[in-house]
């Protein structure tokens, strides 16, 4: 495929089902999308998996791609949204990213890493259980169900800013609990 084709041309060809156009878009943007995913996830394998899913979705939605004017911006937004979605689905990963340092281990340390992760999860659960009831409820709605501040506010009947304060204070409390109970 011609490297000189514009994004618009590639998008139109992709919308028509061109595998060559898809391959060219993949080659142009894989590294950028991977860097975005890695920045948030901090785990190379998870980032690679997420990038593959993004490009699979791009292929599956290729008929609507002709309307995309700036593929770079489009993929950046898709990558960010996929990361957020992934983290919401994996609450434990989100808490681990938010509250603890990264565990870098090679395959020879995998059983140890799993034990440490399990212990971390138990500590985080205990920290969450120590939160005041309303703060715990707001935090769980955010992290377990992936609700936005506005959705939590309407569900609980409290103001959006109060929801935000509950989340911030919950994170601070959880961090403090983890520091004290290392």
mmCIF file of C-alpha atoms in Angstrom:
data_model
loop_
_atom_site.group_PDB
_atom_site.id
_atom_site.type_symbol
_atom_site.label_atom_id
_atom_site.label_comp_id
_atom_site.label_asym_id
_atom_site.label_seq_id
_atom_site.Cartn_x
_atom_site.Cartn_y
_atom_site.Cartn_z
ATOM 1 C CA UNK A 1 0.000 0.000 0.000
ATOM 2 C CA UNK A 2 1.180 3.510 -0.728
ATOM 3 C CA UNK A 3 2.562 5.260 2.372
ATOM 4 C CA UNK A 4 1.682 8.582 0.801
ATOM 5 C CA UNK A 5 -2.071 8.050 0.990
ATOM 6 C CA UNK A 6 -3.812 10.542 3.242
ATOM 7 C CA UNK A 7 -5.753 9.509 6.319
ATOM 8 C CA UNK A 8 -8.969 10.377 4.524
ATOM 9 C CA UNK A 9 -8.095 8.128 1.583
ATOM 10 C CA UNK A 10 -7.150 5.285 3.909
ATOM 11 C CA UNK A 11 -10.382 5.697 5.860
ATOM 12 C CA UNK A 12 -12.434 5.571 2.684
ATOM 13 C CA UNK A 13 -10.586 2.475 1.473
ATOM 14 C CA UNK A 14 -11.010 0.869 4.889
ATOM 15 C CA UNK A 15 -14.735 1.626 4.824
ATOM 16 C CA UNK A 16 -14.852 -0.251 1.511
ATOM 17 C CA UNK A 17 -13.211 -3.244 3.179
ATOM 18 C CA UNK A 18 -9.614 -2.834 2.036
ATOM 19 C CA UNK A 19 -7.326 -5.031 4.108
ATOM 20 C CA UNK A 20 -4.327 -3.148 2.731
ATOM 21 C CA UNK A 21 -5.751 0.138 4.031
ATOM 22 C CA UNK A 22 -6.337 -1.486 7.418
ATOM 23 C CA UNK A 23 -2.769 -2.821 7.458
ATOM 24 C CA UNK A 24 -1.416 0.636 6.602
ATOM 25 C CA UNK A 25 -3.468 2.310 9.362
ATOM 26 C CA UNK A 26 -2.327 -0.373 11.792
ATOM 27 C CA UNK A 27 1.323 0.176 10.859
ATOM 28 C CA UNK A 28 0.992 3.951 11.138
ATOM 29 C CA UNK A 29 -0.803 4.070 14.474
ATOM 30 C CA UNK A 30 -0.018 0.900 16.421
ATOM 31 C CA UNK A 31 2.904 2.421 18.344
ATOM 32 C CA UNK A 32 0.984 5.598 19.235
ATOM 33 C CA UNK A 33 -2.014 3.655 20.512
ATOM 34 C CA UNK A 34 0.260 1.259 22.394
ATOM 35 C CA UNK A 35 2.053 4.151 24.142
ATOM 36 C CA UNK A 36 -1.280 5.567 25.292
ATOM 37 C CA UNK A 37 -2.416 2.201 26.646
ATOM 38 C CA UNK A 38 0.931 1.520 28.320
ATOM 39 C CA UNK A 39 0.945 4.947 29.952
ATOM 40 C CA UNK A 40 -2.277 4.106 31.778
ATOM 41 C CA UNK A 41 -2.005 0.349 32.278
ATOM 42 C CA UNK A 42 1.722 0.123 33.058
ATOM 43 C CA UNK A 43 1.698 -3.534 31.964
ATOM 44 C CA UNK A 44 3.063 -4.236 28.445
ATOM 45 C CA UNK A 45 1.013 -7.400 27.864
ATOM 46 C CA UNK A 46 -2.244 -5.751 28.957
ATOM 47 C CA UNK A 47 -1.449 -2.743 26.767
ATOM 48 C CA UNK A 48 -0.753 -4.990 23.758
ATOM 49 C CA UNK A 49 -4.007 -6.888 24.305
ATOM 50 C CA UNK A 50 -5.944 -3.656 24.556
ATOM 51 C CA UNK A 51 -4.365 -2.306 21.353
ATOM 52 C CA UNK A 52 -5.260 -5.497 19.504
ATOM 53 C CA UNK A 53 -8.865 -5.121 20.689
ATOM 54 C CA UNK A 54 -8.929 -1.511 19.510
ATOM 55 C CA UNK A 55 -7.794 -2.475 16.023
ATOM 56 C CA UNK A 56 -10.207 -5.414 15.908
ATOM 57 C CA UNK A 57 -13.029 -2.989 16.720
ATOM 58 C CA UNK A 58 -11.699 -0.611 14.072
ATOM 59 C CA UNK A 59 -11.947 -3.409 11.503
ATOM 60 C CA UNK A 60 -15.419 -4.426 12.679
ATOM 61 C CA UNK A 61 -16.651 -0.815 12.474
ATOM 62 C CA UNK A 62 -14.862 -0.093 9.217
ATOM 63 C CA UNK A 63 -18.070 0.862 7.400
ATOM 64 C CA UNK A 64 -18.414 3.948 9.624
ATOM 65 C CA UNK A 65 -14.756 4.988 9.411
ATOM 66 C CA UNK A 66 -15.186 6.999 6.192
ATOM 67 C CA UNK A 67 -16.622 9.846 8.296
ATOM 68 C CA UNK A 68 -13.484 10.095 10.460
ATOM 69 C CA UNK A 69 -11.491 13.178 9.507
ATOM 70 C CA UNK A 70 -8.495 12.812 11.844
ATOM 71 C CA UNK A 71 -7.581 9.195 12.466
ATOM 72 C CA UNK A 72 -4.820 10.140 14.899
ATOM 73 C CA UNK A 73 -7.264 12.010 17.165
ATOM 74 C CA UNK A 74 -9.939 9.373 16.693
ATOM 75 C CA UNK A 75 -7.636 6.544 17.770
ATOM 76 C CA UNK A 76 -6.354 8.568 20.713
ATOM 77 C CA UNK A 77 -9.913 9.023 22.002
ATOM 78 C CA UNK A 78 -10.800 5.376 21.321
ATOM 79 C CA UNK A 79 -7.657 4.248 23.157
ATOM 80 C CA UNK A 80 -8.422 6.407 26.171
ATOM 81 C CA UNK A 81 -12.022 5.179 26.270
ATOM 82 C CA UNK A 82 -10.925 1.558 25.969
ATOM 83 C CA UNK A 83 -8.457 2.008 28.828
ATOM 84 C CA UNK A 84 -11.159 3.533 31.033
ATOM 85 C CA UNK A 85 -13.556 0.745 30.112
ATOM 86 C CA UNK A 86 -10.914 -1.890 30.792
ATOM 87 C CA UNK A 87 -10.083 -0.381 34.175
ATOM 88 C CA UNK A 88 -13.741 -0.185 35.154
ATOM 89 C CA UNK A 89 -14.212 -3.845 34.304
ATOM 90 C CA UNK A 90 -11.141 -4.745 36.298
ATOM 91 C CA UNK A 91 -11.780 -2.866 39.524
ATOM 92 C CA UNK A 92 -8.887 -4.560 41.223
ATOM 93 C CA UNK A 93 -6.512 -3.360 38.528
ATOM 94 C CA UNK A 94 -7.830 0.169 38.932
ATOM 95 C CA UNK A 95 -7.358 0.080 42.683
ATOM 96 C CA UNK A 96 -3.915 -1.405 42.305
ATOM 97 C CA UNK A 97 -2.969 1.371 39.867
ATOM 98 C CA UNK A 98 -4.452 3.998 42.114
ATOM 99 C CA UNK A 99 -3.244 2.745 45.453
ATOM 100 C CA UNK A 100 -0.154 0.587 45.225
ATOM 101 C CA UNK A 101 3.111 0.511 43.378
ATOM 102 C CA UNK A 102 3.476 -1.618 40.298
ATOM 103 C CA UNK A 103 4.579 -5.191 40.779
ATOM 104 C CA UNK A 104 7.166 -5.958 38.151
ATOM 105 C CA UNK A 105 7.871 -9.676 38.006
ATOM 106 C CA UNK A 106 9.198 -12.105 35.466
ATOM 107 C CA UNK A 107 7.616 -15.501 34.872
ATOM 108 C CA UNK A 108 9.808 -17.161 37.519
ATOM 109 C CA UNK A 109 8.170 -14.992 40.194
ATOM 110 C CA UNK A 110 4.593 -15.488 39.043
ATOM 111 C CA UNK A 111 3.347 -17.538 42.043
ATOM 112 C CA UNK A 112 4.866 -15.007 44.428
ATOM 113 C CA UNK A 113 3.331 -12.128 42.474
ATOM 114 C CA UNK A 114 -0.083 -13.798 42.573
ATOM 115 C CA UNK A 115 0.187 -14.233 46.350
ATOM 116 C CA UNK A 116 1.205 -10.596 46.784
ATOM 117 C CA UNK A 117 -1.660 -9.493 44.517
ATOM 118 C CA UNK A 118 -4.114 -11.577 46.537
ATOM 119 C CA UNK A 119 -2.801 -10.056 49.768
ATOM 120 C CA UNK A 120 -3.055 -6.578 48.254
ATOM 121 C CA UNK A 121 -6.634 -7.248 47.200
ATOM 122 C CA UNK A 122 -7.504 -8.376 50.723
ATOM 123 C CA UNK A 123 -5.898 -5.273 52.214
ATOM 124 C CA UNK A 124 -7.765 -3.029 49.794
ATOM 125 C CA UNK A 125 -11.049 -4.761 50.638
ATOM 126 C CA UNK A 126 -10.397 -4.225 54.344
ATOM 127 C CA UNK A 127 -9.564 -0.575 53.698
ATOM 128 C CA UNK A 128 -12.815 -0.107 51.767
ATOM 129 C CA UNK A 129 -14.771 -1.811 54.563
ATOM 130 C CA UNK A 130 -13.364 0.789 57.020
ATOM 131 C CA UNK A 131 -14.890 3.697 55.074
ATOM 132 C CA UNK A 132 -18.009 5.433 56.404
ATOM 133 C CA UNK A 133 -21.148 3.866 54.839
ATOM 134 C CA UNK A 134 -22.020 6.661 52.390
ATOM 135 C CA UNK A 135 -18.402 7.103 51.274
ATOM 136 C CA UNK A 136 -18.062 3.331 50.821
ATOM 137 C CA UNK A 137 -21.280 3.236 48.775
ATOM 138 C CA UNK A 138 -20.143 6.095 46.529
ATOM 139 C CA UNK A 139 -16.698 4.550 46.099
ATOM 140 C CA UNK A 140 -18.132 1.132 45.183
ATOM 141 C CA UNK A 141 -20.587 2.671 42.709
ATOM 142 C CA UNK A 142 -17.643 4.397 41.056
ATOM 143 C CA UNK A 143 -15.149 1.538 41.062
ATOM 144 C CA UNK A 144 -17.274 -1.600 40.938
ATOM 145 C CA UNK A 145 -20.086 -0.412 38.705
ATOM 146 C CA UNK A 146 -18.120 2.191 36.764
ATOM 147 C CA UNK A 147 -20.695 4.929 37.265
ATOM 148 C CA UNK A 148 -19.837 8.557 36.570
ATOM 149 C CA UNK A 149 -20.071 11.232 39.255
ATOM 150 C CA UNK A 150 -23.348 12.442 37.737
ATOM 151 C CA UNK A 151 -24.829 8.943 37.704
ATOM 152 C CA UNK A 152 -23.808 8.371 41.321
ATOM 153 C CA UNK A 153 -25.260 11.740 42.321
ATOM 154 C CA UNK A 154 -28.623 10.949 40.760
ATOM 155 C CA UNK A 155 -28.660 7.431 42.201
ATOM 156 C CA UNK A 156 -27.765 8.503 45.753
ATOM 157 C CA UNK A 157 -29.461 11.889 45.821
ATOM 158 C CA UNK A 158 -26.301 13.786 46.735
ATOM 159 C CA UNK A 159 -24.636 16.640 44.865
ATOM 160 C CA UNK A 160 -22.002 15.841 42.205
ATOM 161 C CA UNK A 161 -19.309 17.798 44.080
ATOM 162 C CA UNK A 162 -20.032 15.780 47.208
ATOM 163 C CA UNK A 163 -19.636 12.589 45.183
ATOM 164 C CA UNK A 164 -16.261 13.837 43.978
ATOM 165 C CA UNK A 165 -15.196 14.679 47.544
ATOM 166 C CA UNK A 166 -16.267 11.217 48.731
ATOM 167 C CA UNK A 167 -14.129 9.556 46.025
ATOM 168 C CA UNK A 168 -11.088 11.708 46.801
ATOM 169 C CA UNK A 169 -11.427 11.156 50.552
ATOM 170 C CA UNK A 170 -11.988 7.433 50.051
ATOM 171 C CA UNK A 171 -8.763 7.175 48.041
ATOM 172 C CA UNK A 172 -6.875 9.113 50.699
ATOM 173 C CA UNK A 173 -8.304 6.902 53.467
ATOM 174 C CA UNK A 174 -7.468 3.729 51.559
ATOM 175 C CA UNK A 175 -3.908 4.897 50.907
ATOM 176 C CA UNK A 176 -3.474 5.763 54.584
ATOM 177 C CA UNK A 177 -4.867 2.394 55.646
ATOM 178 C CA UNK A 178 -2.463 0.616 53.310
ATOM 179 C CA UNK A 179 0.494 2.658 54.582
ATOM 180 C CA UNK A 180 -0.313 1.888 58.225
ATOM 181 C CA UNK A 181 -1.009 -1.817 57.577
ATOM 182 C CA UNK A 182 1.912 -2.685 55.304
#
